[in-house]
Short mmCIF file of C-alpha atoms in Angstrom, two decimals:
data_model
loop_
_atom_site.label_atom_id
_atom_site.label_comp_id
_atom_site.label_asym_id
_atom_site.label_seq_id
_atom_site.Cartn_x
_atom_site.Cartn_y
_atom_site.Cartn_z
CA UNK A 1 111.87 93.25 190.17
CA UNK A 2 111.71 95.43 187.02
CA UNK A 3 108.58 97.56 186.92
CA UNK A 4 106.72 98.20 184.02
CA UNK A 5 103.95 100.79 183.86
CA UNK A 6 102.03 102.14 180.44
CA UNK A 7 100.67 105.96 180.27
CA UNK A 8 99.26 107.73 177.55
CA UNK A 9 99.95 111.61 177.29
CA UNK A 10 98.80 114.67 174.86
CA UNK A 11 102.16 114.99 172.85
CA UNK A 12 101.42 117.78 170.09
CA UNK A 13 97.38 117.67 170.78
CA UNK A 14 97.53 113.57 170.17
CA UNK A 15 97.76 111.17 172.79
CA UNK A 16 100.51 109.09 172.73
CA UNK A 17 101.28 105.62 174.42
CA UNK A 18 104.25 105.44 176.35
CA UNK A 19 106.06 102.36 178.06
CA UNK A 20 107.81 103.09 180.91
CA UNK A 21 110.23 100.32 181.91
CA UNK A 22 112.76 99.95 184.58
CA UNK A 23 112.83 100.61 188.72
CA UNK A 24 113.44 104.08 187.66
CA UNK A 25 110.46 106.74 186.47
CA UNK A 26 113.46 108.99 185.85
CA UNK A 27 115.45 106.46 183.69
CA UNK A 28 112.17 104.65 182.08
CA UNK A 29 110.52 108.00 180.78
CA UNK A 30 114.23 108.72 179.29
CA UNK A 31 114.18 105.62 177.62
CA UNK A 32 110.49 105.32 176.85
CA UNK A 33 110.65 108.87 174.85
CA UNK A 34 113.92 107.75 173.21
CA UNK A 35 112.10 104.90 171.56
CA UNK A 36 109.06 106.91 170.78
CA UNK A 37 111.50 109.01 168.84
CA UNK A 38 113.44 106.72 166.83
CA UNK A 39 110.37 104.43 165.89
CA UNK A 40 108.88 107.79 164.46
CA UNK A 41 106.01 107.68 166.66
CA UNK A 42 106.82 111.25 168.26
CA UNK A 43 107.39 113.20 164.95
CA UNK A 44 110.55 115.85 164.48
CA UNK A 45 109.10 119.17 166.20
CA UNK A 46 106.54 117.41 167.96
CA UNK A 47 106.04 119.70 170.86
CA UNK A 48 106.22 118.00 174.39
CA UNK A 49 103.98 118.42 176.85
CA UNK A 50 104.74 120.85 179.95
CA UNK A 51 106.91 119.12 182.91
CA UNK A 52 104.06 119.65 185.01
CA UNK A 53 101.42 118.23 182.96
CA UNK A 54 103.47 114.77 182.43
CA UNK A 55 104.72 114.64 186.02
CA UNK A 56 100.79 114.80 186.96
CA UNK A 57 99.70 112.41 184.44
CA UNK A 58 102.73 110.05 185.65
CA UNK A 59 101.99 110.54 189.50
CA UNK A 60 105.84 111.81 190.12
CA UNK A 61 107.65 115.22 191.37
CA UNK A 62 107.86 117.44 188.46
CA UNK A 63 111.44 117.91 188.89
CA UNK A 64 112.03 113.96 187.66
CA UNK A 65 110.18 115.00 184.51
CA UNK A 66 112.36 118.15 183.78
CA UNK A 67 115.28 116.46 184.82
CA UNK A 68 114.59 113.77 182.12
CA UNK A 69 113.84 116.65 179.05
CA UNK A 70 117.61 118.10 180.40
CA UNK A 71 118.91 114.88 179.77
CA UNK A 72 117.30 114.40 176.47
CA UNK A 73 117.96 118.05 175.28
CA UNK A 74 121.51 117.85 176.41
CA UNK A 75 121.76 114.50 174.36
CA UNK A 76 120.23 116.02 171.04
CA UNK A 77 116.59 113.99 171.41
CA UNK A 78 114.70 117.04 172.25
CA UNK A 79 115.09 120.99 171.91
CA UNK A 80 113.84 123.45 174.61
CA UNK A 81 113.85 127.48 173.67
CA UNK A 82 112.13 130.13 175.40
CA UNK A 83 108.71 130.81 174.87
CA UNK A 84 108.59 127.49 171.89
CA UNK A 85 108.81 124.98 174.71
CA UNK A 86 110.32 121.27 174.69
CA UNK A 87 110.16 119.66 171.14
CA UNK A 88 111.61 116.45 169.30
CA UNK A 89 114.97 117.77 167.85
CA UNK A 90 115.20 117.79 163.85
CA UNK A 91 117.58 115.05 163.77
CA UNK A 92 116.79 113.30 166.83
CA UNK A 93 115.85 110.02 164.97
CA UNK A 94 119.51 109.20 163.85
CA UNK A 95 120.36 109.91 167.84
CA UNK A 96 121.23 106.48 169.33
CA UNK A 97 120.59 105.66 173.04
CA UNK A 98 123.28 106.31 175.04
CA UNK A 99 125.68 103.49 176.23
CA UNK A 100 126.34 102.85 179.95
CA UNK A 101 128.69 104.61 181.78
CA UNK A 102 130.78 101.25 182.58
CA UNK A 103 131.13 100.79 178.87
CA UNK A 104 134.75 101.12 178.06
CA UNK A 105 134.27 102.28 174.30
CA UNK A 106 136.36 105.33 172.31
CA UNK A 107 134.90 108.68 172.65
CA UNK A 108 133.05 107.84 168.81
CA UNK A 109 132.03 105.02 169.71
CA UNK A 110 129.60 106.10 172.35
CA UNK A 111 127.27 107.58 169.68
CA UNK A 112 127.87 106.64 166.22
CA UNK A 113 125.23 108.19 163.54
CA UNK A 114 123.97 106.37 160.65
CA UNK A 115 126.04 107.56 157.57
CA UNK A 116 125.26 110.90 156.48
CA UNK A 117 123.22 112.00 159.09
CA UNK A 118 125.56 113.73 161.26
CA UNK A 119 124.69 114.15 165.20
CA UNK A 120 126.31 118.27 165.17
CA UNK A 121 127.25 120.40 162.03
CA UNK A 122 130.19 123.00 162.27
CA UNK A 123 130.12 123.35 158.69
CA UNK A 124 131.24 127.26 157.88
CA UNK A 125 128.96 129.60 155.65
CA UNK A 126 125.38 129.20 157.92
CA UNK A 127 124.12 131.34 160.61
CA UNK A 128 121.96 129.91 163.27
CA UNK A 129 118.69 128.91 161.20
CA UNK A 130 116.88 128.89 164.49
CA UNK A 131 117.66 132.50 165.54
CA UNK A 132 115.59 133.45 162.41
CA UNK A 133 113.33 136.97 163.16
CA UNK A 134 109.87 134.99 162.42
CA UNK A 135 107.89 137.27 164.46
CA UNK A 136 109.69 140.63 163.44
CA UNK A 137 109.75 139.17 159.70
CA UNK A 138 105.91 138.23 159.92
CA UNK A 139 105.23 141.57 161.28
CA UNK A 140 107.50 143.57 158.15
CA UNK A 141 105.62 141.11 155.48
CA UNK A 142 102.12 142.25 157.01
CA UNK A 143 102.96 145.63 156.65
CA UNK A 144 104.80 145.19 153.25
CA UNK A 145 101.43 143.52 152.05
CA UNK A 146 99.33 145.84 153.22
CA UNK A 147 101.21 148.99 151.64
CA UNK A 148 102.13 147.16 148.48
CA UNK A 149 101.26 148.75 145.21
CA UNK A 150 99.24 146.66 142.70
CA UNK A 151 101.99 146.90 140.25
CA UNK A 152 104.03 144.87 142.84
CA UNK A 153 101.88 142.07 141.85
CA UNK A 154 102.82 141.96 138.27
CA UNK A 155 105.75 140.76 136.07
CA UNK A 156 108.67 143.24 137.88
CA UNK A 157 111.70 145.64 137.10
CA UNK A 158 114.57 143.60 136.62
CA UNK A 159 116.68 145.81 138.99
CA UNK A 160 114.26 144.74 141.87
CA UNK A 161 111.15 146.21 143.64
CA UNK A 162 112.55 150.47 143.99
CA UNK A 163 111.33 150.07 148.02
CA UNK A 164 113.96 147.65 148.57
CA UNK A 165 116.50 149.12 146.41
CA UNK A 166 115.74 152.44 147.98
CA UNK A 167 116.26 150.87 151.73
CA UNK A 168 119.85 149.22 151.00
CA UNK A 169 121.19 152.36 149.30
CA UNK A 170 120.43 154.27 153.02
CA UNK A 171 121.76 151.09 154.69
CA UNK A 172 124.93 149.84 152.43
CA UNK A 173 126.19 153.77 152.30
CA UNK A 174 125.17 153.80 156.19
CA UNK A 175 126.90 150.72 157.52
CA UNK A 176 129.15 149.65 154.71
CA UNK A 177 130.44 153.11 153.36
CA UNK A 178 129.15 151.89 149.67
CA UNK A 179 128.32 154.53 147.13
CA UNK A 180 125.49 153.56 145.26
CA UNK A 181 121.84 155.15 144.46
CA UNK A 182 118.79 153.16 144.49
CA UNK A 183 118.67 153.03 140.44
CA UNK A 184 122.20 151.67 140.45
CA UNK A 185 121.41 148.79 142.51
CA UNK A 186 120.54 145.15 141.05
CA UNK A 187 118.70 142.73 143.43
CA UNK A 188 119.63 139.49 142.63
CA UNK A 189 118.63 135.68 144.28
CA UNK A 190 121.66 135.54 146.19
CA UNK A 191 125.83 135.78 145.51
CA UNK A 192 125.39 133.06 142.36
CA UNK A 193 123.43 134.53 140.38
CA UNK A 194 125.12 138.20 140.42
CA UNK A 195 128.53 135.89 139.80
CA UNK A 196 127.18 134.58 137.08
CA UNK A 197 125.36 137.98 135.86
CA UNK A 198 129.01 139.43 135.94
CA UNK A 199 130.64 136.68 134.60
CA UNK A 200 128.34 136.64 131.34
CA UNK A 201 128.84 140.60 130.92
CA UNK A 202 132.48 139.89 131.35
CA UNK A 203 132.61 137.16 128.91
CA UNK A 204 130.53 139.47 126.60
CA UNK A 205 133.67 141.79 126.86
CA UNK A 206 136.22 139.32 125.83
CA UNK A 207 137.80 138.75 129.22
CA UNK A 208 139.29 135.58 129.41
CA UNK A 209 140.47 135.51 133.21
CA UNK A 210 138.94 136.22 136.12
CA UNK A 211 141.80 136.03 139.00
CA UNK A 212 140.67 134.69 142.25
CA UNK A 213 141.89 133.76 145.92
CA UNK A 214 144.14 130.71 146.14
CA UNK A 215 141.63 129.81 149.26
CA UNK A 216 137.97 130.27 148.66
CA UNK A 217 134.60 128.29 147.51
CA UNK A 218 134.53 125.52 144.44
CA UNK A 219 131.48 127.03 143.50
CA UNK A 220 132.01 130.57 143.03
CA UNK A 221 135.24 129.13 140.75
CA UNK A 222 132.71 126.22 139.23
CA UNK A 223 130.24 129.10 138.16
CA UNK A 224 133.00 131.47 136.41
CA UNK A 225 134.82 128.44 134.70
CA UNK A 226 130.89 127.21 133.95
CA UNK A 227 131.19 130.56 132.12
CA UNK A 228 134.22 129.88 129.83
CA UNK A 229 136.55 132.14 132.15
CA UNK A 230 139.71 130.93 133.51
CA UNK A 231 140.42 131.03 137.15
CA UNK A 232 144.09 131.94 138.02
CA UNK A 233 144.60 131.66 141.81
CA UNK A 234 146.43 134.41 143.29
CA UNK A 235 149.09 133.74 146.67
CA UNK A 236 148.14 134.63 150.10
CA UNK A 237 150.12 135.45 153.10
CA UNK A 238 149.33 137.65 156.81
CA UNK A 239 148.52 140.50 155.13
CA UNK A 240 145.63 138.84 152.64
CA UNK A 241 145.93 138.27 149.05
CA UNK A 242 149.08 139.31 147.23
CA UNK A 243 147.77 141.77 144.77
CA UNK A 244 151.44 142.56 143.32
CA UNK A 245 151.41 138.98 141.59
CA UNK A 246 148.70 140.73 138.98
CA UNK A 247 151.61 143.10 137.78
CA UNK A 248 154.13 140.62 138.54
CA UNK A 249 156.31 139.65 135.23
CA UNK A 250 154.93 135.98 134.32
CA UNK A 251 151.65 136.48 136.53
CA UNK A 252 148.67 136.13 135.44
CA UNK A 253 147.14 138.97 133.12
CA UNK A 254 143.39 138.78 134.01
CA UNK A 255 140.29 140.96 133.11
CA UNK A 256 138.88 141.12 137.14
CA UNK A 257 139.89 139.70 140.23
CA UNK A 258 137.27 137.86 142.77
CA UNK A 259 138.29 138.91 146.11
CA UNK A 260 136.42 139.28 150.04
CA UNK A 261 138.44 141.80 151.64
CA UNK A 262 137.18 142.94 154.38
CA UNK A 263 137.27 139.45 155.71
CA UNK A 264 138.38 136.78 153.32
CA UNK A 265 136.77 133.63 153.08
CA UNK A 266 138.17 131.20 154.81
CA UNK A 267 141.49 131.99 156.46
CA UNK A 268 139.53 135.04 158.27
CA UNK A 269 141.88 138.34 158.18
CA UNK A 270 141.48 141.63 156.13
CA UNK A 271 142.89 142.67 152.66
CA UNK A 272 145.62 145.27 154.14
CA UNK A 273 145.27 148.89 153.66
CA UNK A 274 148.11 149.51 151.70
CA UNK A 275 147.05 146.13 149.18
CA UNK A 276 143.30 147.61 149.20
CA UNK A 277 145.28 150.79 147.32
CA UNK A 278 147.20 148.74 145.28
CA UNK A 279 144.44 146.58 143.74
CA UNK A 280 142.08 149.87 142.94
CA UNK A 281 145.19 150.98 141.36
CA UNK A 282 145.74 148.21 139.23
CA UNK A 283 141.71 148.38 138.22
CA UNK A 284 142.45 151.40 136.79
CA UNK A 285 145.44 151.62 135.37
CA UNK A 286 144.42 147.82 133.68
CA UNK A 287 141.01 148.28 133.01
CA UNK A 288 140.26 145.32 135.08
CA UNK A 289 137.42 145.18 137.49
CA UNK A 290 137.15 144.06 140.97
CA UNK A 291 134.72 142.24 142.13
CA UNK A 292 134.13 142.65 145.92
CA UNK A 293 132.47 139.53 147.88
CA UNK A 294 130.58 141.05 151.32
CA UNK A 295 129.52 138.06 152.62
CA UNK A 296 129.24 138.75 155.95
CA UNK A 297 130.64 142.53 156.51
CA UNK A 298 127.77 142.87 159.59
CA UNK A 299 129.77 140.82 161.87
CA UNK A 300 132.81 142.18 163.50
CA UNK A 301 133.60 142.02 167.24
CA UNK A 302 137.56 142.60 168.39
CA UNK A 303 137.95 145.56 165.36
CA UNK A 304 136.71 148.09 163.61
CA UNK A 305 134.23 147.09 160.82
CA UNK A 306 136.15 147.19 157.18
CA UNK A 307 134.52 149.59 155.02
CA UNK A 308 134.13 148.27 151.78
CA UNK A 309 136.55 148.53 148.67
CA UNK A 310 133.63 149.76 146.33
CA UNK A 311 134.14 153.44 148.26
CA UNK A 312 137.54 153.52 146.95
CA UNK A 313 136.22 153.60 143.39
CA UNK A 314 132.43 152.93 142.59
CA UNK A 315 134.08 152.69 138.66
CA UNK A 316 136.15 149.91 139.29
CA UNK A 317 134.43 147.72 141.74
CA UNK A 318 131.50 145.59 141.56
CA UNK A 319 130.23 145.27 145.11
CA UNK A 320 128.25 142.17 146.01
CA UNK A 321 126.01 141.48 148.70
CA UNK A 322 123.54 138.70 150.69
CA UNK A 323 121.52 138.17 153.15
CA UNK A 324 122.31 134.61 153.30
CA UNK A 325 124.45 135.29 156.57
CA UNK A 326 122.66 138.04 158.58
CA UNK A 327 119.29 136.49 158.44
CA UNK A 328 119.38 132.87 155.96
CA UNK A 329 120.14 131.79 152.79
CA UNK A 330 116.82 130.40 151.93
CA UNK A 331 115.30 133.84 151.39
CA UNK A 332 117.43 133.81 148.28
CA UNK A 333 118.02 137.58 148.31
CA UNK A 334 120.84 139.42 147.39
CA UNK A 335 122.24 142.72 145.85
CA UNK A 336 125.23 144.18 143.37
CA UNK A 337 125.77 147.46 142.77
CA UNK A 338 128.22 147.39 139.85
CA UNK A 339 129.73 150.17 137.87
CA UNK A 340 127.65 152.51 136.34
CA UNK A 341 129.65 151.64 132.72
CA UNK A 342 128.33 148.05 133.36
CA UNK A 343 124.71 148.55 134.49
CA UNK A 344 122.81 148.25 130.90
CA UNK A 345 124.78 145.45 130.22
CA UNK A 346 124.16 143.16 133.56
CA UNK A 347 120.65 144.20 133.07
CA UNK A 348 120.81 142.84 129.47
CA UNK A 349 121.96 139.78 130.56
CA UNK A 350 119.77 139.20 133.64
CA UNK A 351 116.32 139.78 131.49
CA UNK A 352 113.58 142.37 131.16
CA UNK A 353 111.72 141.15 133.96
CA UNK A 354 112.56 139.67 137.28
CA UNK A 355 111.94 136.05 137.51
CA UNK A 356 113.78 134.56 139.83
CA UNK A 357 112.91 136.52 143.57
CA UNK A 358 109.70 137.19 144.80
CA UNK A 359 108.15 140.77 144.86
CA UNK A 360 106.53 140.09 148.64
CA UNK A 361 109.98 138.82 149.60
CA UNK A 362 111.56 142.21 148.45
CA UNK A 363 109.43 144.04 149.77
CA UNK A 364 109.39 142.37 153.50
CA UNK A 365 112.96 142.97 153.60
CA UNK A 366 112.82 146.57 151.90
CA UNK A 367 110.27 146.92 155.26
CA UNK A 368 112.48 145.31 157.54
CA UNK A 369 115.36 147.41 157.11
CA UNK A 370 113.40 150.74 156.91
CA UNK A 371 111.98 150.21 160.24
CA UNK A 372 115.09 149.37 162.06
CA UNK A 373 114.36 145.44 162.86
CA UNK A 374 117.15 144.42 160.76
CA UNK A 375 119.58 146.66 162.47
CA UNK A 376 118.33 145.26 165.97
CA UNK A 377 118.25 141.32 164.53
CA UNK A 378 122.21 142.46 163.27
CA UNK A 379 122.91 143.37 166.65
CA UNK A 380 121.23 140.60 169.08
CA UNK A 381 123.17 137.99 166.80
CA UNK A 382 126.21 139.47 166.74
CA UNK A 383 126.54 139.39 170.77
CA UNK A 384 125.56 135.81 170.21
CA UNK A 385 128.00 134.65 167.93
CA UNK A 386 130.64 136.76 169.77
CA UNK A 387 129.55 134.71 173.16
CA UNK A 388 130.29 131.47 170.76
CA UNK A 389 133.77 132.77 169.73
CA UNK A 390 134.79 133.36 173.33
CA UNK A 391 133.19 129.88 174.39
CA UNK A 392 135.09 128.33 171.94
CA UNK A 393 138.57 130.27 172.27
CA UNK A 394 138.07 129.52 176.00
CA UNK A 395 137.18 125.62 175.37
CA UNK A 396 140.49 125.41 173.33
CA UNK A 397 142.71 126.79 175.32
CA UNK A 398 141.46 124.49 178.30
CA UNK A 399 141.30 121.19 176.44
CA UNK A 400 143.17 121.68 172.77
CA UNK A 401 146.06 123.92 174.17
CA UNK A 402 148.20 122.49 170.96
CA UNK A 403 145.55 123.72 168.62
CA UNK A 404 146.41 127.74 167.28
CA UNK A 405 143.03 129.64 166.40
CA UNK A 406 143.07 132.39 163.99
CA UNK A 407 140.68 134.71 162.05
CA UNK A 408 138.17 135.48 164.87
CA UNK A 409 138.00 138.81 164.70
CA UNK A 410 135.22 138.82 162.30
CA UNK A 411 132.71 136.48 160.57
CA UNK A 412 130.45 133.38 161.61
CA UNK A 413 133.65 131.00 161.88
CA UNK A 414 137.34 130.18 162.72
CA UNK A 415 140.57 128.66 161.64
CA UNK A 416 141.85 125.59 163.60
CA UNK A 417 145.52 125.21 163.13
CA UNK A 418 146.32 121.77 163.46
CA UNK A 419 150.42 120.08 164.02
CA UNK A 420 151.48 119.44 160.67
CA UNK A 421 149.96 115.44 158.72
CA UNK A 422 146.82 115.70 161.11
CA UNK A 423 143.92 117.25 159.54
CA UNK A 424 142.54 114.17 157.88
CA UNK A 425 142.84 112.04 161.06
CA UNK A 426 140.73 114.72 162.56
CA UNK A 427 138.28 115.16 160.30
CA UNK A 428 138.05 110.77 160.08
CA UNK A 429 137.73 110.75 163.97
CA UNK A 430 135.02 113.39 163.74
CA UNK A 431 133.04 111.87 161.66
CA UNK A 432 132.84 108.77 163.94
CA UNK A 433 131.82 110.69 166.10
CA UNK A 434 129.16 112.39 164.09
CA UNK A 435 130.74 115.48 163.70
CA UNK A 436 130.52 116.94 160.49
CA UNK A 437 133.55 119.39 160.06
CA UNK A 438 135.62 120.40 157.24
CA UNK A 439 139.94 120.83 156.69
CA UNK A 440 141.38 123.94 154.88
CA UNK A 441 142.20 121.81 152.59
CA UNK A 442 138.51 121.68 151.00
CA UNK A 443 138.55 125.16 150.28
CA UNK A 444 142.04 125.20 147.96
CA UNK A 445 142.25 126.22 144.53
CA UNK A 446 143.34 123.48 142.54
CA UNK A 447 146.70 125.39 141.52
CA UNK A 448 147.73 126.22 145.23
CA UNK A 449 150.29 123.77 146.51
CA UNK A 450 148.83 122.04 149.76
CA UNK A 451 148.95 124.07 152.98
CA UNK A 452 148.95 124.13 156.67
CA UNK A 453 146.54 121.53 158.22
CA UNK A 454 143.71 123.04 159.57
CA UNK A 455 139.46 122.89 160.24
CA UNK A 456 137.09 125.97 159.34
CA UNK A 457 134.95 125.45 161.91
CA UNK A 458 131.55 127.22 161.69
CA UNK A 459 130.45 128.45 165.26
CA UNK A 460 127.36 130.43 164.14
CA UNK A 461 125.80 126.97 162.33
CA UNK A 462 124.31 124.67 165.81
CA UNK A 463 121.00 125.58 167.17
CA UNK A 464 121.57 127.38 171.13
CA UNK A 465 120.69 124.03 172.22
CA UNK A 466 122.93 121.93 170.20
CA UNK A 467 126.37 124.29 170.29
CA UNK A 468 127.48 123.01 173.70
CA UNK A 469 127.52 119.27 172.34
CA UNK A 470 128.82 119.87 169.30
CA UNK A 471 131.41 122.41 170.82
CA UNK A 472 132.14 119.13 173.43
CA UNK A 473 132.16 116.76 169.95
CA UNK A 474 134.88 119.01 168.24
CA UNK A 475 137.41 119.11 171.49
CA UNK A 476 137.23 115.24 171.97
CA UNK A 477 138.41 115.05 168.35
CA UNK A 478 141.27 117.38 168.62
CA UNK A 479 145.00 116.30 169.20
#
């Protein structure tokens, strides 16, 4: 006979009604919380309450009660990190309940998402949102508000607060080999708006062309054509972009080049030494300027790090900067330090006051870096991400063997090679599955001829929780 028994328990500090069905506790707690989820009635981040405080409230062993928030963890209901606790997952609503084990349904079939609402992201370009600093960032803003000058408070420099400028000169010429003093520096909201501060000083100069990777992001080439500027795409191959084709007879003959050499974005490997030369070289002897994309230059694990191109010739290259993958993008802080020839004139064209980042946010991050907790965040997530890589090298080579990975000696993700007419199966299959995952192909300049079929897949993006399922998601929908 099926039992039915009702409890109510403090979920979050409210007490909550829950129906436990079934000849199981184990089983009809799993399912009772499942529908308290997806009805809504136990909120996303709801915190749960201890598996010793249910299991007395139900009358049971505590282990049945932690065994049931495994289950629901490991099935992306509920979250459970260290010192936070068990909560309702984010997304848990769109979660379905799991089918029976007897079910003979395809692997997407056994839990299918409602449209657009994807179980596990592997999207490339995010860090771990989770991992965010909040204690060492709330402890840098209460210091940074504390010692903040009244002046802070009013309408600002346009270069940025001088703390903050003054902290990434030590730390770009420190860990990046830039040259730049703090009055060179320009703090900007992020990567888009110092493209678009560049591209308006370089349309101000008559250049008609700015020359860019044939593999690289729509919107970086949506915001220079937005600008009236052409966007030639220049060849890759092993050793990175093909620099020659700028001096090449019936090449294109453009004012700057858009480039991320020290790991390029997103087939993964570094401009060679000998092309790094050659494109300097051509800055000068054109003109031209080069505008250098470090979007993630913290990260490297199986090399040394890159220095960046700007040391080769502060003159010629406009170095550009975020924080958008060491700590997140929704702090909306960035940085340029562009040639001393061009300063007045991106200054011009940005405004005579700041307006678009916050003084208090500046000024957190100028204290951040000054007192080391930046360098110490850099670190704990790069052995993180590096434990990712390796889990996901390893999964591969158990379960994909067929599958070639590439470009993991650096960054926040890696390239999938995938036998030749596949990649849009795979990317169909995975998002059946609830997978949301994206093909090379995405990432082409319009003018490149189609490629080799392959997935950027993001390994810094899932929660600690969440990676193991959606590293299990991606290998069930390789060939």
């Amino acid at each position: 006979m099926t039992e039915s028994r009702a409890i109510s328990a403090a979920f979050g500090g409210v007490d909550l009604h829950l129906d436990i069905r079934g000849s199981g506790v184990r089983a009809g707690l799993m399912g009772a919380l499942r529908d308290a989820v997806r009805t809504g009635r136990l909120a996303p981040g709801t915190r749960l309450p201890s598996s010793r405080t249910l299991a007395a409230d139900l009358g049971v062993a505590r282990n049945t009660v932690a065994d049931a928030y495994a289950e629901l963890v490991a099935e992306g209901w509920l979250t459970a990190r260290q010192g936070s606790g068990t909560r309702v997952a984010p997304r848990a609503a769109a979660a379905p309940a799991r089918r029976p084990a007897s079910a003979a349904a395809l692997p997407w079939q056994r839990a299918r998402p409602r449209p657009g609402r994807p179980l596990h992201t592997l999207h490339p370009g995010t860090p771990d949102l989770a991992s965010f600093p909040r204690s060492d960032w709330l402890k840098a803003a209460r210091r940074a508000l504390l010692n903040a000058p009244h002046e802070a408070f009013g309408y600002g420099d346009p270069r940025g607060r001088p703390e903050l400028r003054a902290a990434l000169a030590e730390y770009l010429a420190r860990s990046r080999g830039v040259h730049a003093e703090p009055d060179r520096i320009v703090v900007c909201s992020g990567f888009a708006q110092a493209l678009m501060l560049l591209a308006t000083v370089l349309r101000g100069r008559r250049v008609r062309e700015v020359a860019v990777e044939s593999y690289g992001l729509d919107v970086h080439w949506g915001a220079l054509t937005a600008a009236g500027l052409r966007t030639p795409a220049l060849p890759l191959d092993g050793d990175g972009t093909r620099v020659e084709a700028l001096t090449a007879g019936g090449g294109p003959r453009p004012g700057a080049v858009l480039i991320t050499p020290a790991h390029q974005f997103p087939l993964g490997g570094a401009l060679a030494p000998e092309r790094r030369s050659a494109l300097v070289d051509w800055a000068r002897t054109s003109g031209g300027l080069v505008l250098e994309d470090d979007y993630d230059g913290e990260f490297r694990y199986d090399r040394q790090p890159v220095g960046a191109l700007q040391s080769l010739d502060p003159e010629r290259v406009a170095y550009l900067g975020t924080a958008s993958k060491s700590l997140a993008p929704g702090l909306r802080l960035g940085w340029m330090v562009p040639p001393r020839h061009l300063l007045e004139e991106v200054l011009a064209a940005k405004g005579d006051i700041e307006w678009a980042t916050s003084a208090l946010d500046q000024l957190t991050l100028a204290e951040f870096l000054s007192s080391g907790a930046y360098d110490r965040h850099v670190r704990g997530t790069r052995l993180r991400y590096r434990r990712r890589r390796d889990q996901l090298v390893a999964a591969l080579a158990e379960r994909a063997p067929g599958v070639r990975v590439t470009g993991i000696a650096a960054g926040l993700h890696a390239v999938l090679t995938l036998p030749p007419g596949t990649e849009r199966a795979v990317l169909r299959a995975a998002a059946l599955q609830g997978l949301a995952l994206q093909g090379l192909d995405a990432f082409r300049h319009p003018d490149t001829p189609p490629g080799r079929d392959a997935l950027v897949v993001g390994y810094a993006t899932p929660t600690d929780s969440a990676w193991p399922g959606a590293l299990d998601a991606l290998c069930r929908v390789l060939p």
